[in-house]
PDB file of C-alpha atoms in Angstrom:
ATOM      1  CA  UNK A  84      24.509  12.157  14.321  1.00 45.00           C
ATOM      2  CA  UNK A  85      21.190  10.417  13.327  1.00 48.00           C
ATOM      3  CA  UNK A  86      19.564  13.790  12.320  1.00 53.00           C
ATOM      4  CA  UNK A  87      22.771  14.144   9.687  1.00 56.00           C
ATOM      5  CA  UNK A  88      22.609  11.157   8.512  1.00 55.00           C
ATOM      6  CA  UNK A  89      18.634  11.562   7.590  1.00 68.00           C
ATOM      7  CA  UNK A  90      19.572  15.303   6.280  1.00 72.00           C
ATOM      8  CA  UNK A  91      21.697  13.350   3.705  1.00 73.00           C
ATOM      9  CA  UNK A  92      18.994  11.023   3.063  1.00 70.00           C
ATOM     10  CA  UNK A  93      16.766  13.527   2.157  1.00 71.00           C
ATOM     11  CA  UNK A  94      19.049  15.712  -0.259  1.00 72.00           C
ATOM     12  CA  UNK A  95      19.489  12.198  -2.159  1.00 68.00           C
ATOM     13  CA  UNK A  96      16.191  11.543  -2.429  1.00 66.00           C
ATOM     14  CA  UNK A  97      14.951  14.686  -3.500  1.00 70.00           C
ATOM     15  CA  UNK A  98      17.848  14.460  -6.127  1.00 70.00           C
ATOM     16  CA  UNK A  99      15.696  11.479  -7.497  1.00 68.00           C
ATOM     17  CA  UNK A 100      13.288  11.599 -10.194  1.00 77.00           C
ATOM     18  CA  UNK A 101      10.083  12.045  -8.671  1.00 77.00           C
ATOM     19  CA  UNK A 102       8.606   8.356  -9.214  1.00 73.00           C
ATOM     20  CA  UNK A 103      11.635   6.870  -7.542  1.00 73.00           C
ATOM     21  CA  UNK A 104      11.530   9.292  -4.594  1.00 70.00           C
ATOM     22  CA  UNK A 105       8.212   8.087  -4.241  1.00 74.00           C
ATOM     23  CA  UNK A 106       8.840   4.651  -4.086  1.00 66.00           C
ATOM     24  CA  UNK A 107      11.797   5.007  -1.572  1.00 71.00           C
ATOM     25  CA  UNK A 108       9.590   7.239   0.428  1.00 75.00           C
ATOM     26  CA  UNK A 109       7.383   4.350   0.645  1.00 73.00           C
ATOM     27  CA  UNK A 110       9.383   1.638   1.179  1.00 72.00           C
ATOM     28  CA  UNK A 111      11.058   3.767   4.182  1.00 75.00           C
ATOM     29  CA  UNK A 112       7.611   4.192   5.625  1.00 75.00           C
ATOM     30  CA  UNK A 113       7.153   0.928   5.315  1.00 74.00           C
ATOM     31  CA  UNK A 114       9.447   0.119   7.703  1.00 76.00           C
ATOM     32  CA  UNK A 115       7.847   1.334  10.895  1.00 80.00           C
ATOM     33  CA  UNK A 116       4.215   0.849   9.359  1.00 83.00           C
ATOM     34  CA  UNK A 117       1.872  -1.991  12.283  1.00 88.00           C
ATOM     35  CA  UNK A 118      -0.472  -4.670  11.204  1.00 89.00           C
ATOM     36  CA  UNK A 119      -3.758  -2.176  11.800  1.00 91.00           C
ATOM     37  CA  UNK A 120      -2.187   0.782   9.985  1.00 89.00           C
ATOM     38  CA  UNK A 121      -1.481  -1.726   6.794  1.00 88.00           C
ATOM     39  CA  UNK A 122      -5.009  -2.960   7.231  1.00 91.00           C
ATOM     40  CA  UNK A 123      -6.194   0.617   7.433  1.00 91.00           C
ATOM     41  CA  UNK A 124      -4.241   1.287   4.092  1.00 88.00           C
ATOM     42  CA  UNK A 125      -5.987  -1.893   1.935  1.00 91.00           C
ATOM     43  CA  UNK A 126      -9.411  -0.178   3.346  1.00 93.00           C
ATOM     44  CA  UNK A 127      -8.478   3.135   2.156  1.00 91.00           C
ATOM     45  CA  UNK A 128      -7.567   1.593  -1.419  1.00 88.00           C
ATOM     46  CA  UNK A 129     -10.944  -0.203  -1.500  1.00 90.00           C
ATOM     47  CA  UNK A 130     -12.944   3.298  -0.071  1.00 91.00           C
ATOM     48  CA  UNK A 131     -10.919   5.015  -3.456  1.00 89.00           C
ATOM     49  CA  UNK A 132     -11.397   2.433  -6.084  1.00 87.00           C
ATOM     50  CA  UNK A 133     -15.282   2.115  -4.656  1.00 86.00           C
ATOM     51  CA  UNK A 134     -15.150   6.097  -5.151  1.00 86.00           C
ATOM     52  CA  UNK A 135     -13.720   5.755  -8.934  1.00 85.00           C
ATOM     53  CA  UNK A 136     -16.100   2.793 -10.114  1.00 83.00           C
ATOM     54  CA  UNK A 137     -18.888   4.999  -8.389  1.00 83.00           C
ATOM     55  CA  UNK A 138     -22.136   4.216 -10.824  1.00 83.00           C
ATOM     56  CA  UNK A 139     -20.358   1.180 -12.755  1.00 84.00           C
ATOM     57  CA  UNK A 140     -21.605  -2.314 -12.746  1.00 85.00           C
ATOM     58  CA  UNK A 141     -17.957  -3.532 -11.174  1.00 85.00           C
ATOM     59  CA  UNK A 142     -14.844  -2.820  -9.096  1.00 84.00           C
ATOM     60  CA  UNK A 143     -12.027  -4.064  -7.604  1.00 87.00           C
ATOM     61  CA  UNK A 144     -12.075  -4.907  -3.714  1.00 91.00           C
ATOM     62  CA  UNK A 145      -8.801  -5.578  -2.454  1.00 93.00           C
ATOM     63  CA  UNK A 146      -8.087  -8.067   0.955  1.00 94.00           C
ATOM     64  CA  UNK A 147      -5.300  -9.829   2.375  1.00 93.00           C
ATOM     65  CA  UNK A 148      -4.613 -13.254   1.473  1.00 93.00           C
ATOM     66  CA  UNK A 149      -6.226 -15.716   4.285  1.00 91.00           C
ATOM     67  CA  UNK A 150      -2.690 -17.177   5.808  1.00 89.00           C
ATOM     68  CA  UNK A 151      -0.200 -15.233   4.054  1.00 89.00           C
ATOM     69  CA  UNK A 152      -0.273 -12.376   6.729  1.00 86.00           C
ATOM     70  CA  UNK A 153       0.070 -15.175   9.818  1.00 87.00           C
ATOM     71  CA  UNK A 154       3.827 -15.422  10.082  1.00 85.00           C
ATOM     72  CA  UNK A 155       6.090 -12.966  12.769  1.00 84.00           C
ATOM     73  CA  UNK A 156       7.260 -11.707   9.152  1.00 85.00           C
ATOM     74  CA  UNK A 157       4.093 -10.672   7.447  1.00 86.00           C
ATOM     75  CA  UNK A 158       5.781  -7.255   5.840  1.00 83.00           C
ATOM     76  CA  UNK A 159       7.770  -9.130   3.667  1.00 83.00           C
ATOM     77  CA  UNK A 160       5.357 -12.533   3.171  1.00 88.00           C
ATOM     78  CA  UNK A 161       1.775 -11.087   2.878  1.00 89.00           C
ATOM     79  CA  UNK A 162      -0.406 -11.042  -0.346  1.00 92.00           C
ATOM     80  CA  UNK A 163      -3.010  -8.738  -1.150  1.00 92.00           C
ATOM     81  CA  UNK A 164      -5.575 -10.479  -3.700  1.00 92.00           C
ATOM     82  CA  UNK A 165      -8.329  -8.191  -5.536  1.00 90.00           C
ATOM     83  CA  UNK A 166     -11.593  -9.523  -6.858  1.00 91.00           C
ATOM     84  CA  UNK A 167     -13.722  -8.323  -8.987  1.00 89.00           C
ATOM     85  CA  UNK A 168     -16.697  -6.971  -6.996  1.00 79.00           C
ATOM     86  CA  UNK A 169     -20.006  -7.064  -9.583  1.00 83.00           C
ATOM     87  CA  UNK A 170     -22.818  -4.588  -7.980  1.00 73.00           C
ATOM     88  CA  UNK A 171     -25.744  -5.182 -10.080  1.00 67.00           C
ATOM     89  CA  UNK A 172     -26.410  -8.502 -10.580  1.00 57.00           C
ATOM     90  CA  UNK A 173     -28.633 -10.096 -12.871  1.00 50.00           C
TER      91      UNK A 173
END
């Protein structure tokens, strides 16, 4: 019964347009995503926007917001706060 019911998930999502299949693919993945993997993902975002500004004097650097990831609900109360990262200086 659980396999049917995700088989009709999937033919309504893939009857989406393709940004809001995205999104609902992402919030659903969300849902079984740990601490370390969403950790892992804000260090993948900063290895790809590092990659992008690659020879520019600035970035973005992306981190989680001291104390707003401390709670037993952190998916739905965590902040992620970017900064812009200068690499020349002077």
């Amino acid at each position: 019964m659980g396999q049917q019911i995700s088989d009709q998930t999937q033919l309504v999502i893939n009857k989406l347009p393709e940004k809001v299949a995205k999104h609902v693919t992402l919030v659903r993945e969300s849902g079984s995503l740990t601490y370390e993997e969403f950790l892992g993902r804000v260090a993948e975002l900063n290895d790809v926007t590092a990659k992008v500004a690659s020879g520019q004097e600035k970035h973005l650097l992306f981190e989680v917001q001291p104390g707003s990831d401390s709670s037993a609900f952190w998916k739905v109360v965590v902040r992620v706060v970017w900064i812009l990262f200068y690499t020349h200086c002077g």
